[in-house]
Amino acid sequence: MSDHGFHVHGPHDHELEHAAQGHGDGFTNKIAMFTAIIATVGAISGYMGGATQANAGLYKNNAAIKKTEASNQWNYYQAKSSKQNLSELAIDLAPAAKQDFYAEEIKRYKAEKADIKAKAEALETESSDWDHASDEQMHQHHRWAQATTLLQVAIALAAIALLTRKRWLQFAMFGAGAVGVSVGVLAFMHI
């Protein structure tokens, strides 16, 4: 109990204090213990929900950065293609003495374009991988959010069971808690 006659607490704190001191009846003690455990599991679940949501956003940002870098490479590729096209035109228009120079330029542009294309495609693959990782994190986030919600419902049912002392609410509380923990296990296992 609180010292000096002053205390502020939530709906379960008084019952938890009694249960910890061994003063409560079996009904109260079970609900107090259940509430303490489910509140702890719910806090972990809530944290994981936030962490996976943050990861999903970071991964999506990485995907966008890689996609932008790939776009830049494709623009560079296009610029090299334009220069290659001008060199091809120059072969037809230039005197015979300059045609070898433009033929070498065309070869150089083709080689540079091949390197640029490989970089752009690699960046697009990286972007796709980050997108996929973000989607997985969002799926996991939804699982954690579902688990947290079910655990909060179980805690609310525990409070109502304590106030009304209805046995059926105790069973509903245990059921919601079990389902919430099960969904949390699915989230943990990435299912």
XYZ file of N, CA and C in Angstrom:
573
model
N 0.842 -1.177 0.000
C 0.000 0.000 0.000
C 0.886 1.240 0.000
N 0.303 2.358 -0.325
C 1.063 3.604 -0.407
C 1.326 4.177 0.977
N 2.429 4.890 1.085
C 2.809 5.508 2.362
C 2.154 6.874 2.526
N 2.031 7.315 3.742
C 1.573 8.660 4.116
C 0.170 8.986 3.615
N -0.655 8.010 3.369
C -2.042 8.246 3.019
C -2.295 8.816 1.639
N -1.285 8.988 0.826
C -1.469 9.558 -0.509
C -0.990 8.549 -1.541
N -1.844 8.289 -2.513
C -1.412 7.426 -3.601
C -2.298 7.621 -4.824
N -1.686 7.401 -5.963
C -2.386 7.474 -7.241
C -2.022 6.205 -7.994
N -3.007 5.526 -8.535
C -2.710 4.293 -9.270
C -3.819 3.989 -10.255
N -3.534 3.023 -11.101
C -4.501 2.586 -12.097
C -5.488 1.600 -11.505
N -6.404 1.100 -12.322
C -7.471 0.245 -11.817
C -6.985 -1.075 -11.225
N -5.823 -1.570 -11.646
C -5.363 -2.874 -11.171
C -4.360 -2.772 -10.033
N -3.784 -1.585 -9.823
C -2.702 -1.455 -8.856
C -3.106 -1.897 -7.449
N -4.290 -1.512 -7.028
C -4.744 -1.879 -5.688
C -4.853 -3.389 -5.554
N -5.435 -4.017 -6.572
C -5.589 -5.474 -6.548
C -4.223 -6.160 -6.615
N -3.297 -5.593 -7.414
C -1.958 -6.161 -7.500
C -1.236 -6.065 -6.149
N -1.410 -4.943 -5.461
C -0.796 -4.790 -4.144
C -1.336 -5.842 -3.182
N -2.646 -6.046 -3.213
C -3.252 -7.068 -2.344
C -2.750 -8.449 -2.710
N -2.687 -8.731 -4.017
C -2.240 -10.053 -4.460
C -0.792 -10.287 -4.050
N 0.047 -9.274 -4.193
C 1.458 -9.406 -3.843
C 1.627 -9.663 -2.340
N 0.733 -9.094 -1.531
C 0.810 -9.275 -0.087
C 0.041 -10.511 0.374
N -0.624 -11.186 -0.583
C -1.353 -12.398 -0.240
C -2.713 -12.155 0.375
N -3.261 -10.943 0.228
C -4.548 -10.617 0.838
C -5.744 -10.957 -0.041
N -5.566 -11.066 -1.326
C -6.698 -11.251 -2.214
C -7.240 -12.666 -2.186
N -8.443 -12.811 -2.722
C -8.995 -14.150 -2.864
C -8.445 -14.772 -4.145
N -8.758 -16.009 -4.427
C -8.235 -16.692 -5.605
C -8.608 -16.004 -6.898
N -9.845 -15.538 -6.969
C -10.332 -14.845 -8.172
C -9.495 -13.595 -8.445
N -9.338 -12.783 -7.420
C -8.586 -11.537 -7.557
C -7.120 -11.801 -7.856
N -6.545 -12.760 -7.171
C -5.132 -13.062 -7.377
C -4.855 -13.536 -8.805
N -5.711 -14.379 -9.344
C -5.532 -14.871 -10.714
C -5.588 -13.708 -11.709
N -6.571 -12.849 -11.525
C -6.723 -11.723 -12.451
C -5.557 -10.752 -12.312
N -5.119 -10.509 -11.084
C -3.991 -9.593 -10.873
C -2.724 -10.144 -11.531
N -2.459 -11.411 -11.341
C -1.268 -12.019 -11.931
C -1.368 -12.027 -13.450
N -2.550 -12.402 -13.963
C -2.769 -12.417 -15.413
C -2.548 -11.026 -15.988
N -3.093 -10.008 -15.324
C -2.974 -8.638 -15.808
C -1.515 -8.200 -15.845
N -0.765 -8.530 -14.820
C 0.650 -8.143 -14.776
C 1.420 -8.796 -15.924
N 1.172 -10.073 -16.164
C 1.882 -10.791 -17.231
C 1.477 -10.261 -18.599
N 0.171 -10.126 -18.826
C -0.323 -9.682 -20.137
C 0.088 -8.232 -20.404
N 0.119 -7.398 -19.378
C 0.555 -6.008 -19.574
C 2.024 -5.966 -19.994
N 2.837 -6.835 -19.418
C 4.254 -6.898 -19.792
C 4.414 -7.389 -21.223
N 3.708 -8.463 -21.560
C 3.765 -8.993 -22.928
C 3.224 -7.947 -23.907
N 2.171 -7.252 -23.511
C 1.596 -6.203 -24.356
C 2.565 -5.056 -24.590
N 3.340 -4.692 -23.570
C 4.332 -3.619 -23.735
C 5.403 -4.037 -24.742
N 5.847 -5.274 -24.662
C 6.846 -5.783 -25.619
C 6.253 -5.804 -27.022
N 5.021 -6.267 -27.109
C 4.335 -6.335 -28.399
C 4.167 -4.945 -29.005
N 3.804 -3.988 -28.185
C 3.651 -2.610 -28.664
C 4.973 -2.038 -29.153
N 6.046 -2.323 -28.415
C 7.360 -1.854 -28.836
C 7.739 -2.463 -30.192
N 7.533 -3.757 -30.334
C 7.890 -4.438 -31.585
C 7.043 -3.921 -32.747
N 5.783 -3.597 -32.473
C 4.938 -3.012 -33.515
C 5.504 -1.694 -34.010
N 5.948 -0.867 -33.092
C 6.550 0.408 -33.475
C 7.881 0.231 -34.187
N 8.685 -0.708 -33.707
C 10.004 -0.942 -34.318
C 9.859 -1.446 -35.757
N 8.934 -2.376 -35.980
C 8.766 -2.905 -37.336
C 8.173 -1.857 -38.267
N 7.323 -0.991 -37.744
C 6.783 0.084 -38.573
C 7.892 1.062 -38.964
N 8.757 1.388 -38.016
C 9.883 2.286 -38.310
C 10.817 1.641 -39.337
N 11.098 0.351 -39.164
C 11.956 -0.353 -40.129
C 11.346 -0.323 -41.524
N 10.039 -0.543 -41.607
C 9.370 -0.546 -42.911
C 9.553 0.802 -43.601
N 9.426 1.881 -42.844
C 9.620 3.212 -43.421
C 11.051 3.443 -43.878
N 12.006 3.004 -43.069
C 13.417 3.150 -43.451
C 13.735 2.334 -44.703
N 13.212 1.126 -44.748
C 13.480 0.261 -45.902
C 12.843 0.836 -47.166
N 11.650 1.388 -47.033
C 10.983 1.998 -48.192
C 11.786 3.210 -48.668
N 12.341 3.964 -47.730
C 13.182 5.097 -48.080
C 14.434 4.625 -48.831
N 15.058 3.557 -48.359
C 16.225 3.006 -49.048
C 15.859 2.573 -50.464
N 14.677 1.970 -50.620
C 14.226 1.552 -51.953
C 14.094 2.756 -52.875
N 13.544 3.842 -52.357
C 13.374 5.054 -53.169
C 14.719 5.647 -53.563
N 15.666 5.631 -52.629
C 17.005 6.156 -52.934
C 17.650 5.333 -54.040
N 17.570 4.020 -53.941
C 18.170 3.146 -54.967
C 17.467 3.329 -56.307
N 16.160 3.510 -56.279
C 15.409 3.722 -57.521
C 15.835 5.038 -58.174
N 16.045 6.068 -57.364
C 16.503 7.361 -57.892
C 17.898 7.233 -58.487
N 18.780 6.515 -57.803
C 20.120 6.300 -58.334
C 20.066 5.533 -59.660
N 19.170 4.548 -59.739
C 19.007 3.799 -60.988
C 18.511 4.717 -62.103
N 17.579 5.596 -61.772
C 17.059 6.546 -62.756
C 18.174 7.453 -63.273
N 19.028 7.885 -62.356
C 20.165 8.709 -62.771
C 21.073 7.946 -63.730
N 21.285 6.678 -63.440
C 22.118 5.863 -64.330
C 21.465 5.712 -65.709
N 20.142 5.520 -65.721
C 19.451 5.397 -67.019
C 19.526 6.713 -67.802
N 19.466 7.843 -67.103
C 19.629 9.138 -67.785
C 21.033 9.261 -68.375
N 22.023 8.816 -67.628
C 23.405 8.828 -68.100
C 23.543 7.911 -69.323
N 22.893 6.758 -69.245
C 22.887 5.809 -70.365
C 22.303 6.482 -71.615
N 21.208 7.210 -71.417
C 20.556 7.901 -72.542
C 21.476 8.965 -73.143
N 22.199 9.666 -72.273
C 23.143 10.679 -72.766
C 24.242 10.028 -73.604
N 24.739 8.895 -73.153
C 25.762 8.166 -73.927
C 25.178 7.663 -75.246
N 23.918 7.245 -75.238
C 23.263 6.802 -76.481
C 23.166 7.943 -77.478
N 22.852 9.142 -76.964
C 22.769 10.303 -77.855
C 24.132 10.609 -78.476
N 25.184 10.522 -77.682
C 26.527 10.760 -78.205
C 26.912 9.687 -79.226
N 26.511 8.449 -78.935
C 26.781 7.356 -79.885
C 26.051 7.620 -81.195
N 24.792 8.049 -81.094
C 24.012 8.342 -82.304
C 24.657 9.459 -83.126
N 25.162 10.472 -82.456
C 25.835 11.562 -83.169
C 27.119 11.065 -83.846
N 27.828 10.177 -83.184
C 29.048 9.622 -83.791
C 28.707 8.772 -85.010
N 27.595 8.034 -84.927
C 27.164 7.228 -86.077
C 26.785 8.129 -87.254
N 26.136 9.227 -86.943
C 25.802 10.193 -87.989
C 27.078 10.825 -88.559
N 28.041 11.106 -87.673
C 29.295 11.747 -88.100
C 30.078 10.851 -89.057
N 30.008 9.541 -88.876
C 30.706 8.623 -89.795
C 30.218 8.853 -91.224
N 28.897 9.027 -91.357
C 28.321 9.223 -92.697
C 28.655 10.598 -93.264
N 28.851 11.575 -92.409
C 29.059 12.943 -92.878
C 30.527 13.372 -92.900
N 31.350 12.718 -92.124
C 32.752 13.146 -91.992
C 33.596 12.653 -93.161
N 34.707 13.347 -93.402
C 35.637 12.864 -94.437
C 36.236 11.516 -94.009
N 36.735 10.749 -94.941
C 37.257 9.397 -94.698
C 38.341 9.391 -93.622
N 39.129 10.425 -93.537
C 40.214 10.490 -92.557
C 39.687 10.519 -91.116
N 38.483 11.029 -90.894
C 37.900 11.147 -89.543
C 37.008 9.949 -89.187
N 36.685 9.107 -90.154
C 35.734 8.019 -89.905
C 36.269 7.011 -88.892
N 37.547 6.732 -88.887
C 38.119 5.802 -87.903
C 37.958 6.362 -86.475
N 38.150 7.666 -86.339
C 37.987 8.311 -85.034
C 36.566 8.093 -84.513
N 35.567 8.312 -85.366
C 34.172 8.159 -84.936
C 33.808 6.698 -84.707
N 34.410 5.803 -85.442
C 34.175 4.367 -85.213
C 34.681 3.975 -83.818
N 35.836 4.503 -83.412
C 36.375 4.244 -82.072
C 35.479 4.855 -81.001
N 34.968 6.045 -81.288
C 34.046 6.698 -80.335
C 32.797 5.840 -80.134
N 32.276 5.297 -81.215
C 31.075 4.447 -81.120
C 31.371 3.227 -80.259
N 32.523 2.602 -80.450
C 32.906 1.445 -79.633
C 33.013 1.832 -78.161
N 33.620 2.981 -77.899
C 33.780 3.448 -76.523
C 32.411 3.689 -75.874
N 31.519 4.351 -76.599
C 30.179 4.613 -76.051
C 29.422 3.318 -75.784
N 29.542 2.346 -76.664
C 28.866 1.055 -76.446
C 29.385 0.382 -75.179
N 30.712 0.414 -74.967
C 31.292 -0.191 -73.759
C 30.831 0.562 -72.498
N 30.853 1.886 -72.562
C 30.411 2.684 -71.414
C 28.938 2.424 -71.110
N 28.122 2.319 -72.165
C 26.690 2.053 -71.969
C 26.467 0.692 -71.320
N 27.266 -0.304 -71.688
C 27.125 -1.635 -71.087
C 27.396 -1.573 -69.581
N 28.428 -0.829 -69.173
C 28.733 -0.668 -67.746
C 27.609 0.079 -67.025
N 27.141 1.140 -67.644
C 26.070 1.941 -67.035
C 24.802 1.107 -66.890
N 24.491 0.340 -67.916
C 23.291 -0.518 -67.876
C 23.396 -1.527 -66.739
N 24.563 -2.144 -66.571
C 24.752 -3.119 -65.482
C 24.544 -2.461 -64.119
N 25.085 -1.239 -63.941
C 24.906 -0.515 -62.672
C 23.432 -0.186 -62.438
N 22.751 0.290 -63.472
C 21.331 0.658 -63.336
C 20.484 -0.558 -62.974
N 20.735 -1.668 -63.632
C 19.957 -2.882 -63.333
C 20.241 -3.396 -61.930
N 21.506 -3.298 -61.488
C 21.849 -3.714 -60.121
C 21.131 -2.823 -59.098
N 21.087 -1.526 -59.368
C 20.389 -0.602 -58.464
C 18.893 -0.886 -58.439
N 18.307 -1.213 -59.570
C 16.882 -1.554 -59.602
C 16.611 -2.829 -58.806
N 17.510 -3.792 -58.898
C 17.367 -5.021 -58.114
C 17.457 -4.714 -56.624
N 18.422 -3.871 -56.237
C 18.541 -3.460 -54.836
C 17.273 -2.758 -54.365
N 16.732 -1.890 -55.190
C 15.502 -1.177 -54.848
C 14.360 -2.158 -54.624
N 14.266 -3.126 -55.497
C 13.221 -4.147 -55.368
C 13.399 -4.954 -54.079
N 14.637 -5.284 -53.748
C 14.909 -6.024 -52.508
C 14.496 -5.211 -51.280
N 14.814 -3.904 -51.281
C 14.410 -3.044 -50.160
C 12.892 -2.942 -50.076
N 12.217 -2.847 -51.228
C 10.747 -2.813 -51.238
C 10.174 -4.080 -50.608
N 10.732 -5.203 -50.991
C 10.262 -6.485 -50.450
C 10.484 -6.546 -48.934
N 11.658 -6.109 -48.480
C 11.942 -6.100 -47.041
C 10.975 -5.177 -46.296
N 10.637 -4.046 -46.906
C 9.676 -3.123 -46.296
C 8.300 -3.769 -46.172
N 7.885 -4.455 -47.230
C 6.587 -5.139 -47.193
C 6.550 -6.196 -46.095
N 7.644 -6.924 -45.934
C 7.706 -7.939 -44.869
C 7.600 -7.290 -43.491
N 8.289 -6.160 -43.310
C 8.231 -5.459 -42.035
C 6.815 -4.943 -41.743
N 6.133 -4.449 -42.777
C 4.756 -3.964 -42.575
C 3.827 -5.118 -42.211
N 4.028 -6.272 -42.830
C 3.208 -7.440 -42.476
C 3.450 -7.797 -41.002
N 4.713 -7.812 -40.609
C 5.038 -8.120 -39.224
C 4.480 -7.046 -38.289
N 4.545 -5.785 -38.710
C 3.988 -4.696 -37.908
C 2.491 -4.935 -37.651
N 1.771 -5.340 -38.694
C 0.331 -5.580 -38.532
C 0.080 -6.722 -37.546
N 0.904 -7.753 -37.596
C 0.763 -8.842 -36.628
C 0.981 -8.332 -35.204
N 2.044 -7.542 -35.010
C 2.303 -7.005 -33.669
C 1.157 -6.105 -33.214
N 0.612 -5.311 -34.110
C -0.507 -4.426 -33.761
C -1.738 -5.242 -33.379
N -1.999 -6.326 -34.114
C -3.127 -7.199 -33.774
C -2.930 -7.807 -32.390
N -1.713 -8.278 -32.120
C -1.425 -8.878 -30.813
C -1.613 -7.850 -29.699
N -1.108 -6.648 -29.908
C -1.219 -5.599 -28.887
C -2.683 -5.266 -28.608
N -3.473 -5.170 -29.657
C -4.892 -4.860 -29.484
C -5.600 -5.952 -28.692
N -5.334 -7.201 -29.035
C -5.960 -8.310 -28.302
C -5.533 -8.326 -26.833
N -4.275 -8.029 -26.574
C -3.803 -7.994 -25.190
C -4.426 -6.836 -24.420
N -4.644 -5.704 -25.091
C -5.327 -4.583 -24.442
C -6.774 -4.938 -24.130
N -7.421 -5.660 -25.029
C -8.795 -6.118 -24.777
C -8.807 -7.060 -23.572
N -7.820 -7.957 -23.500
C -7.744 -8.880 -22.361
C -7.578 -8.114 -21.056
N -6.768 -7.065 -21.056
C -6.571 -6.265 -19.845
C -7.861 -5.525 -19.477
N -8.563 -5.009 -20.473
C -9.845 -4.337 -20.200
C -10.853 -5.335 -19.626
N -10.894 -6.543 -20.188
C -11.796 -7.568 -19.650
C -11.414 -7.936 -18.217
N -10.125 -7.936 -17.917
C -9.670 -8.211 -16.549
C -10.183 -7.145 -15.587
N -10.119 -5.891 -16.015
C -10.617 -4.808 -15.161
C -12.109 -4.953 -14.925
N -12.842 -5.273 -15.981
C -14.296 -5.441 -15.840
C -14.599 -6.648 -14.954
N -13.818 -7.734 -15.123
C -14.020 -8.932 -14.293
C -13.761 -8.615 -12.819
N -12.738 -7.804 -12.557
C -12.461 -7.425 -11.168
C -13.604 -6.609 -10.568
N -14.153 -5.719 -11.379
C -15.224 -4.852 -10.880
C -16.549 -5.596 -10.738
N -16.863 -6.475 -11.670
C -18.167 -7.151 -11.651
C -18.110 -8.527 -10.993
N -16.900 -9.091 -10.896
C -16.679 -10.422 -10.335
C -17.459 -11.499 -11.098
N -17.613 -11.280 -12.393
C -18.300 -12.261 -13.246
C -17.279 -13.288 -13.732
N -17.566 -14.548 -13.525
C -16.656 -15.631 -13.888
C -16.499 -15.734 -15.415
N -17.575 -15.517 -16.161
C -17.487 -15.635 -17.624
C -16.540 -14.587 -18.219
N -16.450 -13.418 -17.569
C -15.497 -12.394 -18.024
C -14.056 -12.842 -17.793
N -13.864 -13.610 -16.732
C -12.531 -14.150 -16.476
C -12.132 -15.096 -17.617
N -13.054 -15.927 -18.059
C -12.755 -16.847 -19.169
C -12.523 -16.074 -20.473
N -13.332 -15.032 -20.695
C -13.143 -14.195 -21.896
C -11.779 -13.508 -21.845
N -11.399 -13.063 -20.658
C -10.100 -12.421 -20.461
C -8.968 -13.393 -20.786
N -9.025 -14.598 -20.278
C -8.004 -15.598 -20.572
C -7.988 -15.939 -22.066
N -9.161 -16.035 -22.676
C -9.238 -16.337 -24.109
C -8.619 -15.247 -24.966
N -8.974 -13.993 -24.675
C -8.405 -12.878 -25.445
C -6.898 -12.803 -25.242
N -6.449 -13.060 -24.028
C -5.011 -13.055 -23.747
C -4.287 -14.158 -24.498
N -4.881 -15.350 -24.533
C -4.260 -16.477 -25.239
C -4.171 -16.209 -26.737
N -5.239 -15.670 -27.303
C -5.228 -15.351 -28.736
C -4.202 -14.238 -29.009
N -4.143 -13.238 -28.143
C -3.175 -12.154 -28.309
C -1.741 -12.655 -28.267
N -1.448 -13.536 -27.316
C -0.097 -14.107 -27.228
C 0.194 -14.951 -28.466
N -0.806 -15.700 -28.935
C -0.615 -16.531 -30.134
C -0.295 -15.678 -31.358
N -1.002 -14.586 -31.512
C -0.728 -13.687 -32.647
C 0.662 -13.065 -32.483
N 1.058 -12.758 -31.265
C 2.403 -12.253 -30.999
C 3.467 -13.273 -31.372
N 3.199 -14.547 -31.117
C 4.139 -15.602 -31.516
C 4.227 -15.667 -33.042
N 3.092 -15.525 -33.726
C 3.117 -15.501 -35.197
C 3.951 -14.330 -35.701
N 3.812 -13.179 -35.051
C 4.601 -12.006 -35.441
C 6.086 -12.265 -35.223
N 6.411 -12.860 -34.086
C 7.810 -13.158 -33.772
C 8.419 -14.130 -34.765
N 7.603 -15.078 -35.232
C 8.074 -16.094 -36.176
C 7.979 -15.632 -37.630
N 7.571 -14.374 -37.853
C 7.446 -13.796 -39.194
C 6.414 -14.541 -40.042
N 5.324 -14.945 -39.413
C 4.254 -15.662 -40.139
C 3.085 -14.722 -40.339
